[in-house]
Coordinates of N, CA and C and ligand atoms in Angstrom, one line a residue:
M1 N 4.9 -16.1 -35.6 CA 3.6 -16.8 -35.8 C 3.3 -16.9 -37.3
N2 N 2.9 -18.1 -37.7 CA 2.4 -18.2 -39.1 C 1.1 -19.0 -39.0
E3 N 0.5 -19.2 -40.2 CA -0.8 -19.7 -40.3 C -1.0 -21.0 -39.6
Q4 N 0.0 -21.8 -39.5 CA -0.1 -23.2 -39.0 C -0.1 -23.2 -37.5
D5 N 0.3 -22.1 -36.9 CA 0.5 -22.1 -35.4 C -0.8 -22.4 -34.6
D6 N -1.9 -21.9 -35.1 CA -3.1 -22.2 -34.4 C -3.5 -23.7 -34.5
V7 N -3.1 -24.3 -35.6 CA -3.4 -25.8 -35.7 C -2.5 -26.5 -34.7
I8 N -1.3 -26.1 -34.6 CA -0.4 -26.8 -33.7 C -0.9 -26.6 -32.2
L9 N -1.3 -25.4 -31.9 CA -1.8 -25.1 -30.5 C -3.0 -25.9 -30.2
R10 N -3.9 -26.0 -31.2 CA -5.2 -26.8 -31.0 C -4.9 -28.2 -30.8
N11 N -4.0 -28.8 -31.6 CA -3.7 -30.2 -31.4 C -3.0 -30.4 -30.0
G12 N -2.2 -29.4 -29.6 CA -1.5 -29.5 -28.3 C -2.6 -29.5 -27.2
M13 N -3.6 -28.6 -27.3 CA -4.7 -28.5 -26.4 C -5.4 -29.8 -26.2
V14 N -5.7 -30.5 -27.4 CA -6.3 -31.8 -27.3 C -5.5 -32.8 -26.7
E15 N -4.2 -32.9 -27.0 CA -3.3 -33.9 -26.5 C -3.0 -33.7 -25.0
E16 N -2.8 -32.5 -24.6 CA -2.4 -32.2 -23.3 C -3.5 -32.0 -22.3
Q17 N -4.6 -31.3 -22.7 CA -5.6 -30.9 -21.8 C -6.9 -31.8 -21.8
L18 N -7.1 -32.4 -22.9 CA -8.4 -33.2 -23.1 C -8.2 -34.7 -23.0
I19 N -7.4 -35.3 -23.8 CA -7.3 -36.7 -23.8 C -6.8 -37.3 -22.4
P20 N -5.8 -36.7 -21.8 CA -5.3 -37.2 -20.5 C -6.4 -37.1 -19.4
R21 N -7.4 -36.2 -19.6 CA -8.4 -36.1 -18.5 C -9.7 -36.8 -18.9
G22 N -9.6 -37.7 -19.9 CA -10.7 -38.6 -20.1 C -11.7 -38.2 -21.2
I23 N -11.3 -37.2 -22.0 CA -12.2 -36.9 -23.2 C -11.8 -37.9 -24.3
G24 N -12.7 -38.8 -24.6 CA -12.4 -39.9 -25.5 C -13.3 -40.0 -26.7
D25 N -14.3 -39.2 -26.7 CA -15.3 -39.2 -27.8 C -14.7 -38.6 -29.1
G26 N -14.5 -39.4 -30.1 CA -13.8 -39.0 -31.3 C -14.4 -37.8 -32.0
K27 N -15.8 -37.7 -31.9 CA -16.4 -36.5 -32.6 C -16.1 -35.2 -31.8
V28 N -16.0 -35.3 -30.5 CA -15.7 -34.1 -29.6 C -14.3 -33.7 -29.9
L29 N -13.4 -34.7 -29.9 CA -12.0 -34.4 -30.1 C -11.7 -33.8 -31.5
A30 N -12.4 -34.3 -32.5 CA -12.3 -33.7 -33.9 C -12.8 -32.3 -33.9
A31 N -13.9 -32.0 -33.3 CA -14.5 -30.7 -33.2 C -13.5 -29.7 -32.5
M32 N -12.9 -30.2 -31.4 CA -12.0 -29.3 -30.7 C -10.7 -29.1 -31.5
R33 N -10.3 -30.0 -32.3 CA -9.2 -29.8 -33.2 C -9.5 -28.9 -34.3
K34 N -10.7 -28.8 -34.7 CA -11.1 -28.0 -35.9 C -11.5 -26.5 -35.6
A35 N -12.4 -26.3 -34.6 CA -13.0 -25.0 -34.4 C -11.9 -24.0 -33.9
P36 N -11.7 -22.8 -34.6 CA -10.6 -21.9 -34.3 C -11.0 -21.0 -33.1
R37 N -10.7 -21.6 -31.9 CA -11.0 -20.9 -30.6 C -10.5 -19.5 -30.5
H38 N -9.3 -19.3 -31.1 CA -8.7 -17.9 -31.0 C -9.5 -16.8 -31.7
L39 N -10.4 -17.2 -32.6 CA -11.3 -16.2 -33.2 C -12.4 -15.8 -32.3
F40 N -12.6 -16.5 -31.2 CA -13.7 -16.2 -30.2 C -13.2 -15.5 -29.0
T41 N -11.9 -15.3 -28.9 CA -11.4 -14.8 -27.6 C -11.1 -13.3 -27.5
S42 N -11.8 -12.5 -28.3 CA -11.7 -11.1 -28.3 C -10.3 -10.6 -28.3
G43 N -9.5 -11.0 -29.2 CA -8.2 -10.4 -29.4 C -7.1 -10.9 -28.5
K44 N -7.3 -12.0 -27.7 CA -6.2 -12.5 -26.9 C -5.2 -13.1 -27.8
S45 N -4.0 -13.3 -27.2 CA -2.9 -13.9 -28.0 C -3.3 -15.4 -28.3
L46 N -2.6 -15.9 -29.4 CA -2.9 -17.3 -29.7 C -2.6 -18.2 -28.5
E47 N -1.5 -18.0 -27.8 CA -1.1 -18.9 -26.7 C -2.2 -18.8 -25.6
N48 N -2.7 -17.6 -25.3 CA -3.7 -17.5 -24.3 C -5.0 -18.1 -24.7
S49 N -5.3 -18.0 -26.0 CA -6.6 -18.6 -26.5 C -6.7 -20.1 -26.3
Y50 N -5.5 -20.7 -26.4 CA -5.5 -22.2 -26.3 C -5.0 -22.7 -25.0
A51 N -4.9 -21.8 -24.0 CA -4.4 -22.2 -22.7 C -5.5 -22.9 -21.8
D52 N -5.1 -23.5 -20.7 CA -6.0 -24.3 -19.9 C -6.8 -23.5 -18.9
Y53 N -7.4 -22.4 -19.3 CA -8.3 -21.6 -18.4 C -9.3 -20.9 -19.2
P54 N -10.4 -20.4 -18.4 CA -11.4 -19.6 -19.1 C -10.8 -18.2 -19.4
L55 N -11.5 -17.4 -20.2 CA -11.0 -16.1 -20.6 C -12.2 -15.1 -20.6
P56 N -12.0 -13.8 -20.3 CA -13.1 -12.8 -20.4 C -13.5 -12.6 -21.9
V57 N -14.8 -12.4 -22.1 CA -15.3 -12.2 -23.5 C -16.1 -10.9 -23.6
G58 N -16.2 -10.1 -22.5 CA -16.9 -8.9 -22.5 C -18.2 -9.0 -21.7
E59 N -18.8 -7.9 -21.2 CA -20.0 -7.8 -20.4 C -19.8 -8.6 -19.1
G60 N -18.5 -8.8 -18.6 CA -18.2 -9.5 -17.4 C -18.4 -11.0 -17.6
Q61 N -18.5 -11.5 -18.8 CA -18.8 -13.0 -19.1 C -17.5 -13.6 -19.5
T62 N -17.5 -15.0 -19.5 CA -16.3 -15.7 -19.9 C -16.5 -16.8 -20.9
I63 N -15.5 -17.1 -21.7 CA -15.5 -18.3 -22.5 C -14.9 -19.4 -21.6
S64 N -15.6 -20.5 -21.5 CA -15.1 -21.6 -20.6 C -13.8 -22.2 -21.0
Q65 N -13.1 -22.8 -20.0 CA -11.9 -23.5 -20.3 C -12.1 -24.6 -21.3
P66 N -11.2 -24.8 -22.2 CA -11.4 -25.9 -23.3 C -11.9 -27.2 -22.7
Y67 N -11.3 -27.6 -21.6 CA -11.7 -28.9 -21.0 C -13.2 -28.9 -20.7
M68 N -13.7 -27.9 -20.1 CA -15.1 -27.8 -19.7 C -16.0 -27.8 -20.9
V69 N -15.6 -27.2 -22.0 CA -16.4 -27.2 -23.2 C -16.4 -28.6 -23.8
A70 N -15.3 -29.3 -23.8 CA -15.2 -30.7 -24.3 C -16.0 -31.6 -23.4
L71 N -15.9 -31.5 -22.1 CA -16.6 -32.4 -21.1 C -18.1 -32.2 -21.3
M72 N -18.6 -31.0 -21.3 CA -20.0 -30.8 -21.4 C -20.6 -31.3 -22.7
T73 N -19.8 -31.1 -23.8 CA -20.2 -31.6 -25.1 C -20.2 -33.2 -25.1
Q74 N -19.2 -33.7 -24.5 CA -19.1 -35.2 -24.5 C -20.3 -35.8 -23.7
C75 N -20.8 -35.1 -22.6 CA -21.9 -35.6 -21.8 C -23.2 -35.7 -22.7
L76 N -23.3 -34.9 -23.7 CA -24.5 -34.9 -24.6 C -24.6 -36.1 -25.5
E77 N -23.4 -36.9 -25.6 CA -23.3 -38.1 -26.4 C -23.9 -37.9 -27.8
L78 N -23.5 -36.8 -28.5 CA -24.1 -36.5 -29.8 C -23.5 -37.5 -30.9
K79 N -24.4 -37.9 -31.8 CA -24.0 -38.8 -32.9 C -23.9 -38.1 -34.2
G80 N -24.8 -37.0 -34.3 CA -24.7 -36.3 -35.6 C -26.0 -35.7 -36.1
G81 N -27.1 -36.4 -35.7 CA -28.4 -35.9 -36.3 C -29.2 -35.0 -35.3
E82 N -28.7 -34.6 -34.2 CA -29.5 -34.0 -33.1 C -29.8 -32.5 -33.3
K83 N -30.8 -32.1 -32.6 CA -31.1 -30.7 -32.4 C -30.7 -30.4 -31.0
V84 N -29.9 -29.4 -30.8 CA -29.4 -29.0 -29.5 C -29.7 -27.6 -29.2
L85 N -30.0 -27.3 -27.9 CA -30.2 -26.0 -27.4 C -29.1 -25.6 -26.5
E86 N -28.5 -24.4 -26.7 CA -27.5 -23.9 -25.7 C -28.1 -22.7 -25.1
I87 N -27.9 -22.6 -23.8 CA -28.3 -21.3 -23.0 C -27.0 -20.7 -22.6
G88 N -26.8 -19.4 -23.1 CA -25.5 -18.7 -22.8 C -24.6 -18.7 -24.0
T89 N -24.9 -18.0 -25.0 CA -24.0 -18.1 -26.3 C -22.6 -17.5 -26.0
G90 N -22.6 -16.5 -25.2 CA -21.3 -15.9 -24.8 C -20.5 -15.5 -26.1
S91 N -19.3 -16.1 -26.3 CA -18.5 -15.8 -27.4 C -19.0 -16.6 -28.7
G92 N -19.8 -17.6 -28.5 CA -20.2 -18.4 -29.6 C -19.3 -19.7 -29.8
Y93 N -18.3 -19.8 -29.1 CA -17.3 -20.9 -29.3 C -18.0 -22.3 -29.0
Q94 N -18.7 -22.4 -27.9 CA -19.4 -23.7 -27.6 C -20.4 -24.0 -28.7
A95 N -21.1 -23.0 -29.2 CA -22.0 -23.2 -30.3 C -21.3 -23.8 -31.5
A96 N -20.1 -23.3 -31.8 CA -19.4 -23.8 -32.9 C -19.0 -25.3 -32.7
I97 N -18.6 -25.6 -31.5 CA -18.2 -27.0 -31.2 C -19.5 -27.9 -31.4
L98 N -20.6 -27.5 -30.9 CA -21.8 -28.2 -31.0 C -22.2 -28.4 -32.5
A99 N -22.1 -27.3 -33.3 CA -22.5 -27.3 -34.7 C -21.6 -28.2 -35.5
E100 N -20.3 -28.4 -35.1 CA -19.5 -29.4 -35.8 C -20.0 -30.8 -35.7
I101 N -20.8 -31.1 -34.7 CA -21.2 -32.4 -34.4 C -22.7 -32.6 -34.7
A102 N -23.6 -31.7 -34.1 CA -25.0 -31.9 -34.2 C -25.6 -31.4 -35.5
K103 N -26.8 -31.6 -35.8 CA -27.4 -31.2 -37.1 C -27.9 -29.7 -37.0
E104 N -28.5 -29.4 -35.8 CA -29.0 -28.0 -35.7 C -28.7 -27.5 -34.3
V105 N -28.2 -26.3 -34.2 CA -27.9 -25.7 -32.9 C -28.7 -24.4 -32.7
Y106 N -29.4 -24.3 -31.6 CA -30.1 -23.1 -31.2 C -29.5 -22.5 -29.9
S107 N -29.2 -21.2 -29.9 CA -28.4 -20.7 -28.8 C -29.1 -19.4 -28.3
V108 N -29.3 -19.2 -27.0 CA -29.9 -18.0 -26.5 C -28.9 -17.3 -25.6
E109 N -28.8 -16.0 -25.8 CA -27.9 -15.1 -25.0 C -28.7 -13.9 -24.5
R110 N -28.4 -13.6 -23.2 CA -29.0 -12.5 -22.5 C -28.6 -11.1 -23.1
Y111 N -27.3 -11.0 -23.4 CA -26.8 -9.7 -23.8 C -26.8 -9.6 -25.4
D112 N -27.5 -8.7 -25.9 CA -27.6 -8.5 -27.3 C -26.2 -8.3 -28.0
T113 N -25.3 -7.5 -27.2 CA -24.0 -7.2 -27.8 C -23.2 -8.5 -28.0
L114 N -23.3 -9.4 -27.0 CA -22.6 -10.7 -27.2 C -23.2 -11.6 -28.3
A115 N -24.5 -11.6 -28.3 CA -25.2 -12.4 -29.3 C -24.8 -11.9 -30.7
Q116 N -24.8 -10.6 -30.9 CA -24.5 -10.1 -32.3 C -23.0 -10.4 -32.6
K117 N -22.1 -10.2 -31.7 CA -20.7 -10.4 -31.9 C -20.5 -11.9 -32.3
A118 N -21.1 -12.8 -31.6 CA -21.0 -14.2 -31.8 C -21.5 -14.6 -33.2
Q119 N -22.7 -14.0 -33.5 CA -23.3 -14.2 -34.9 C -22.3 -13.8 -36.0
V120 N -21.7 -12.7 -35.9 CA -20.8 -12.2 -36.9 C -19.6 -13.2 -37.1
I121 N -19.0 -13.7 -36.0 CA -17.9 -14.6 -36.1 C -18.4 -15.9 -36.7
L122 N -19.5 -16.4 -36.2 CA -20.0 -17.7 -36.7 C -20.4 -17.7 -38.2
D123 N -21.0 -16.5 -38.6 CA -21.3 -16.3 -40.0 C -20.0 -16.3 -40.8
G124 N -19.0 -15.6 -40.3 CA -17.7 -15.5 -41.0 C -17.1 -16.8 -41.2
L125 N -17.3 -17.7 -40.3 CA -16.7 -19.1 -40.4 C -17.6 -20.0 -41.2
G126 N -18.8 -19.5 -41.6 CA -19.6 -20.3 -42.5 C -20.5 -21.3 -41.8
Y127 N -20.7 -21.2 -40.5 CA -21.7 -22.1 -39.8 C -23.1 -21.8 -40.2
K128 N -23.8 -22.7 -40.9 CA -25.1 -22.5 -41.3 C -26.2 -23.1 -40.4
N129 N -25.8 -23.9 -39.5 CA -26.7 -24.7 -38.7 C -26.9 -24.2 -37.3
I130 N -26.5 -22.9 -37.1 CA -26.7 -22.3 -35.7 C -27.6 -21.1 -35.8
K131 N -28.6 -21.1 -34.9 CA -29.5 -19.9 -34.8 C -29.4 -19.3 -33.4
I132 N -29.2 -18.0 -33.4 CA -29.0 -17.3 -32.1 C -30.1 -16.3 -31.9
R133 N -30.5 -16.3 -30.6 CA -31.5 -15.2 -30.3 C -31.1 -14.6 -29.0
T134 N -31.5 -13.3 -28.8 CA -31.2 -12.6 -27.6 C -32.5 -12.7 -26.7
G135 N -32.3 -13.1 -25.5 CA -33.5 -13.2 -24.6 C -33.1 -14.0 -23.3
D136 N -34.1 -14.3 -22.6 CA -33.9 -15.1 -21.3 C -34.0 -16.6 -21.6
G137 N -32.8 -17.2 -21.6 CA -32.7 -18.6 -21.9 C -33.2 -19.5 -20.8
T138 N -33.5 -19.0 -19.6 CA -34.1 -19.9 -18.6 C -35.5 -20.3 -19.0
E139 N -36.1 -19.6 -20.0 CA -37.4 -20.0 -20.6 C -37.2 -20.9 -21.8
G140 N -36.0 -21.3 -22.1 CA -35.7 -22.1 -23.2 C -36.0 -21.4 -24.6
W141 N -36.3 -22.2 -25.6 CA -36.7 -21.7 -26.9 C -37.7 -22.6 -27.4
N142 N -39.0 -22.3 -27.0 CA -40.1 -23.2 -27.2 C -40.4 -23.5 -28.7
E143 N -40.1 -22.5 -29.5 CA -40.4 -22.6 -31.0 C -39.9 -23.9 -31.6
F144 N -38.6 -24.2 -31.2 CA -38.0 -25.3 -31.9 C -37.9 -26.6 -31.1
A145 N -38.5 -26.6 -29.9 CA -38.5 -27.7 -29.0 C -39.3 -28.9 -29.6
P146 N -39.0 -30.2 -29.2 CA -38.1 -30.6 -28.2 C -36.7 -30.7 -28.7
Y147 N -35.7 -30.7 -27.8 CA -34.3 -30.8 -28.1 C -33.7 -32.1 -27.6
D148 N -32.9 -32.7 -28.4 CA -32.2 -34.0 -28.0 C -31.1 -33.7 -27.0
G149 N -30.6 -32.5 -27.0 CA -29.6 -32.1 -26.0 C -29.8 -30.7 -25.6
I150 N -29.6 -30.4 -24.3 CA -29.7 -29.0 -23.9 C -28.4 -28.7 -23.0
I151 N -27.7 -27.7 -23.3 CA -26.5 -27.4 -22.5 C -26.6 -26.0 -22.0
V152 N -26.4 -25.8 -20.7 CA -26.5 -24.5 -20.0 C -25.1 -24.1 -19.6
T153 N -24.6 -23.0 -20.1 CA -23.2 -22.6 -19.8 C -23.1 -21.5 -18.8
A154 N -24.1 -21.4 -17.9 CA -24.1 -20.4 -16.8 C -24.7 -21.2 -15.6
G155 N -24.3 -20.8 -14.4 CA -24.6 -21.5 -13.2 C -26.0 -21.1 -12.7
A156 N -26.9 -22.1 -12.5 CA -28.3 -21.9 -12.1 C -28.5 -22.3 -10.6
P157 N -29.4 -21.6 -9.9 CA -29.8 -22.0 -8.5 C -30.5 -23.3 -8.5
S158 N -31.2 -23.6 -9.6 CA -31.9 -24.9 -9.7 C -32.2 -25.1 -11.2
V159 N -32.7 -26.3 -11.5 CA -32.9 -26.6 -13.0 C -34.2 -25.9 -13.4
P160 N -34.0 -25.0 -14.4 CA -35.2 -24.3 -14.9 C -36.3 -25.2 -15.5
E161 N -37.5 -25.2 -15.0 CA -38.6 -26.1 -15.4 C -38.8 -26.1 -16.9
P162 N -38.8 -24.9 -17.6 CA -39.0 -24.9 -19.1 C -38.0 -25.8 -19.8
L163 N -36.8 -25.9 -19.3 CA -35.7 -26.7 -20.0 C -36.1 -28.2 -19.9
I164 N -36.5 -28.6 -18.7 CA -37.0 -30.0 -18.5 C -38.1 -30.3 -19.5
E165 N -39.0 -29.3 -19.7 CA -40.2 -29.5 -20.5 C -39.8 -29.6 -22.0
Q166 N -38.7 -28.9 -22.4 CA -38.3 -28.8 -23.8 C -37.3 -29.9 -24.2
L167 N -37.1 -30.9 -23.3 CA -36.2 -32.0 -23.5 C -36.9 -33.1 -24.2
A168 N -36.3 -33.6 -25.3 CA -37.0 -34.7 -26.0 C -36.8 -36.0 -25.2
E169 N -37.6 -37.0 -25.6 CA -37.5 -38.4 -25.1 C -36.0 -38.9 -25.4
H170 N -35.4 -39.5 -24.5 CA -33.9 -39.9 -24.6 C -33.0 -38.7 -24.6
G171 N -33.5 -37.5 -24.3 CA -32.7 -36.3 -24.4 C -31.8 -36.2 -23.1
R172 N -30.8 -35.3 -23.2 CA -29.9 -35.1 -22.1 C -29.7 -33.6 -21.9
L173 N -29.7 -33.3 -20.6 CA -29.5 -31.8 -20.2 C -28.3 -31.8 -19.3
I174 N -27.4 -30.9 -19.7 CA -26.2 -30.7 -18.9 C -26.2 -29.3 -18.4
I175 N -26.1 -29.1 -17.0 CA -26.3 -27.8 -16.4 C -25.5 -27.7 -15.1
P176 N -24.8 -26.6 -14.9 CA -24.2 -26.3 -13.5 C -25.3 -25.8 -12.6
V177 N -25.4 -26.5 -11.4 CA -26.4 -26.0 -10.5 C -25.8 -25.9 -9.1
G178 N -26.1 -24.8 -8.4 CA -25.5 -24.6 -7.1 C -25.6 -23.1 -6.7
G179 N -24.6 -22.7 -5.9 CA -24.5 -21.3 -5.5 C -23.9 -20.4 -6.5
P180 N -23.8 -19.1 -6.2 CA -23.3 -18.1 -7.2 C -21.8 -18.3 -7.4
F181 N -21.0 -18.9 -6.5 CA -19.6 -19.0 -6.6 C -19.1 -20.4 -6.9
G182 N -20.0 -21.4 -6.9 CA -19.5 -22.8 -7.2 C -20.8 -23.6 -7.4
Q183 N -20.6 -24.6 -8.3 CA -21.8 -25.4 -8.7 C -21.3 -26.8 -8.9
E184 N -22.4 -27.7 -9.1 CA -22.1 -29.1 -9.5 C -22.6 -29.2 -10.9
L185 N -21.8 -29.8 -11.8 CA -22.3 -30.1 -13.1 C -23.2 -31.3 -13.1
L186 N -24.5 -31.0 -13.5 CA -25.5 -32.1 -13.4 C -25.8 -32.6 -14.9
L187 N -25.9 -33.9 -15.0 CA -26.4 -34.5 -16.3 C -27.7 -35.2 -16.0
I188 N -28.7 -34.6 -16.7 CA -30.1 -35.1 -16.5 C -30.5 -35.8 -17.8
R189 N -31.0 -37.1 -17.6 CA -31.5 -37.8 -18.8 C -33.0 -38.0 -18.7
K190 N -33.6 -38.0 -19.8 CA -35.1 -38.3 -19.9 C -35.3 -39.6 -20.6
N191 N -35.9 -40.6 -19.9 CA -36.2 -41.9 -20.6 C -37.6 -42.3 -20.2
Q192 N -38.4 -42.6 -21.1 CA -39.8 -42.9 -20.9 C -40.5 -42.0 -19.9
G193 N -40.3 -40.7 -20.1 CA -40.9 -39.7 -19.3 C -40.3 -39.5 -17.9
E194 N -39.3 -40.4 -17.6 CA -38.7 -40.3 -16.2 C -37.4 -39.6 -16.4
F195 N -37.0 -38.9 -15.3 CA -35.7 -38.2 -15.3 C -34.7 -38.8 -14.3
T196 N -33.5 -39.0 -14.7 CA -32.5 -39.4 -13.8 C -31.4 -38.3 -13.8
Q197 N -30.7 -38.2 -12.7 CA -29.7 -37.2 -12.5 C -28.4 -37.7 -12.0
E198 N -27.3 -37.3 -12.6 CA -25.9 -37.7 -12.3 C -25.1 -36.5 -12.0
I199 N -24.2 -36.5 -11.0 CA -23.3 -35.4 -10.8 C -22.0 -35.7 -11.5
I200 N -21.6 -34.8 -12.4 CA -20.4 -35.1 -13.2 C -19.1 -34.6 -12.4
C201 N -19.2 -33.3 -11.9 CA -18.0 -32.8 -11.2 C -18.4 -31.4 -10.6
G202 N -17.5 -30.8 -9.8 CA -17.7 -29.5 -9.3 C -17.2 -28.5 -10.4
C203 N -17.8 -27.3 -10.4 CA -17.4 -26.3 -11.5 C -17.7 -24.9 -11.0
T204 N -17.3 -23.9 -11.7 CA -17.6 -22.5 -11.4 C -17.9 -21.8 -12.7
F205 N -19.2 -21.4 -12.8 CA -19.7 -20.6 -13.9 C -20.2 -19.3 -13.5
V206 N -20.3 -18.3 -14.4 CA -21.0 -17.1 -14.2 C -22.4 -17.4 -14.0
P207 N -23.2 -16.5 -13.3 CA -24.6 -16.8 -13.0 C -25.5 -16.8 -14.2
L208 N -26.5 -17.7 -14.1 CA -27.6 -17.7 -15.1 C -28.7 -16.8 -14.5
V209 N -28.9 -15.7 -15.2 CA -29.8 -14.6 -14.6 C -31.0 -14.6 -15.5
G210 N -32.2 -14.8 -14.8 CA -33.4 -14.8 -15.5 C -34.6 -15.3 -14.7
K211 N -35.8 -15.4 -15.3 CA -37.0 -15.8 -14.6 C -36.8 -17.0 -13.8
Y212 N -36.2 -18.1 -14.4 CA -36.0 -19.3 -13.7 C -34.6 -19.5 -13.2
G213 N -33.9 -18.4 -13.1 CA -32.5 -18.5 -12.7 C -32.3 -17.5 -11.5
W214 N -31.1 -16.9 -11.4 CA -30.9 -15.9 -10.4 C -31.6 -14.6 -10.8
Q215 N -32.1 -13.9 -9.8 CA -32.7 -12.6 -10.1 C -31.7 -11.5 -10.2
E216 N -31.9 -10.5 -11.0 CA -30.9 -9.5 -11.3 C -30.6 -8.7 -10.0
Ligands
SAH301 N1 -20.9 -20.8 -24.0 C1 -20.1 -19.5 -23.9 C2 -19.7 -19.2 -22.5 C3 -20.9 -18.6 -21.8 S1 -20.6 -17.6 -20.4 C4 -19.0 -19.6 -24.8 O1 -18.7 -20.6 -25.5 O2 -18.3 -18.6 -24.9 C5 -22.3 -17.6 -19.9 C6 -23.2 -16.8 -20.7 O3 -24.5 -17.0 -20.3 C7 -22.9 -15.3 -20.7 O4 -22.7 -14.8 -21.9 C8 -24.2 -14.7 -20.0 O5 -24.5 -13.4 -20.5 C9 -25.2 -15.8 -20.5 N2 -26.4 -15.8 -19.7 C10 -26.6 -15.7 -18.3 N3 -27.9 -15.8 -18.0 C11 -28.6 -16.0 -19.2 C12 -30.0 -16.3 -19.5 N4 -30.9 -16.3 -18.6 N5 -30.2 -16.5 -20.8 C13 -29.3 -16.5 -21.8 N6 -28.0 -16.3 -21.5 C14 -27.6 -16.0 -20.2

């Protein structure tokens, strides 16, 4: 393995896992080619880090499959100037992808251990536009609301009301909603105060645990 191997693996990930499945947004593809996923995978091998599946990141949580990260990001239709809220920092990888495209990223994580670990990695990579806090993300992050995009990377029993309230006009919310072992990925848009909802696909995420999510 040499320094260039991760670049080759990332480009392979984009060409084999993302483009053939319909990820066509140039900004998303560029971010996926750039962010060093292997630094967020808790010491997994390079090959594993760029493979077509989710991986454990500690505390029983997972970093999503690359395709799911790309798909959810693409659903937000980011152009570059947005303020985005992520619920479920986990490894910090999704936050890095968002930070490559959006102007400001706010991310909330339930486990302080994960939040701190993600912060160290993101600081080391020089991301200056990501703010992380430990807490219950089902309540959103009111201080910096409203958000042009909100992405929830854990499965909810229903859409948490505070997240709807913290969505900006023309904003988009992407969230897995359903049972504990399988959900539907929902894309909710807010236009002129009205909400529309689209089902993107079936998916399986770890549970969103909190006041407006699953109870502990
Ligand atoms: N986006 C992450 C993957 C997240 S896995 C990445 O790129 O690696 C889902 C994460 O949601 C887990 O870390 C879990 O601890 C967190 N989580 C679950 N319920 C939460 C809540 N109410 N608020 C904040 N984070 C929560």
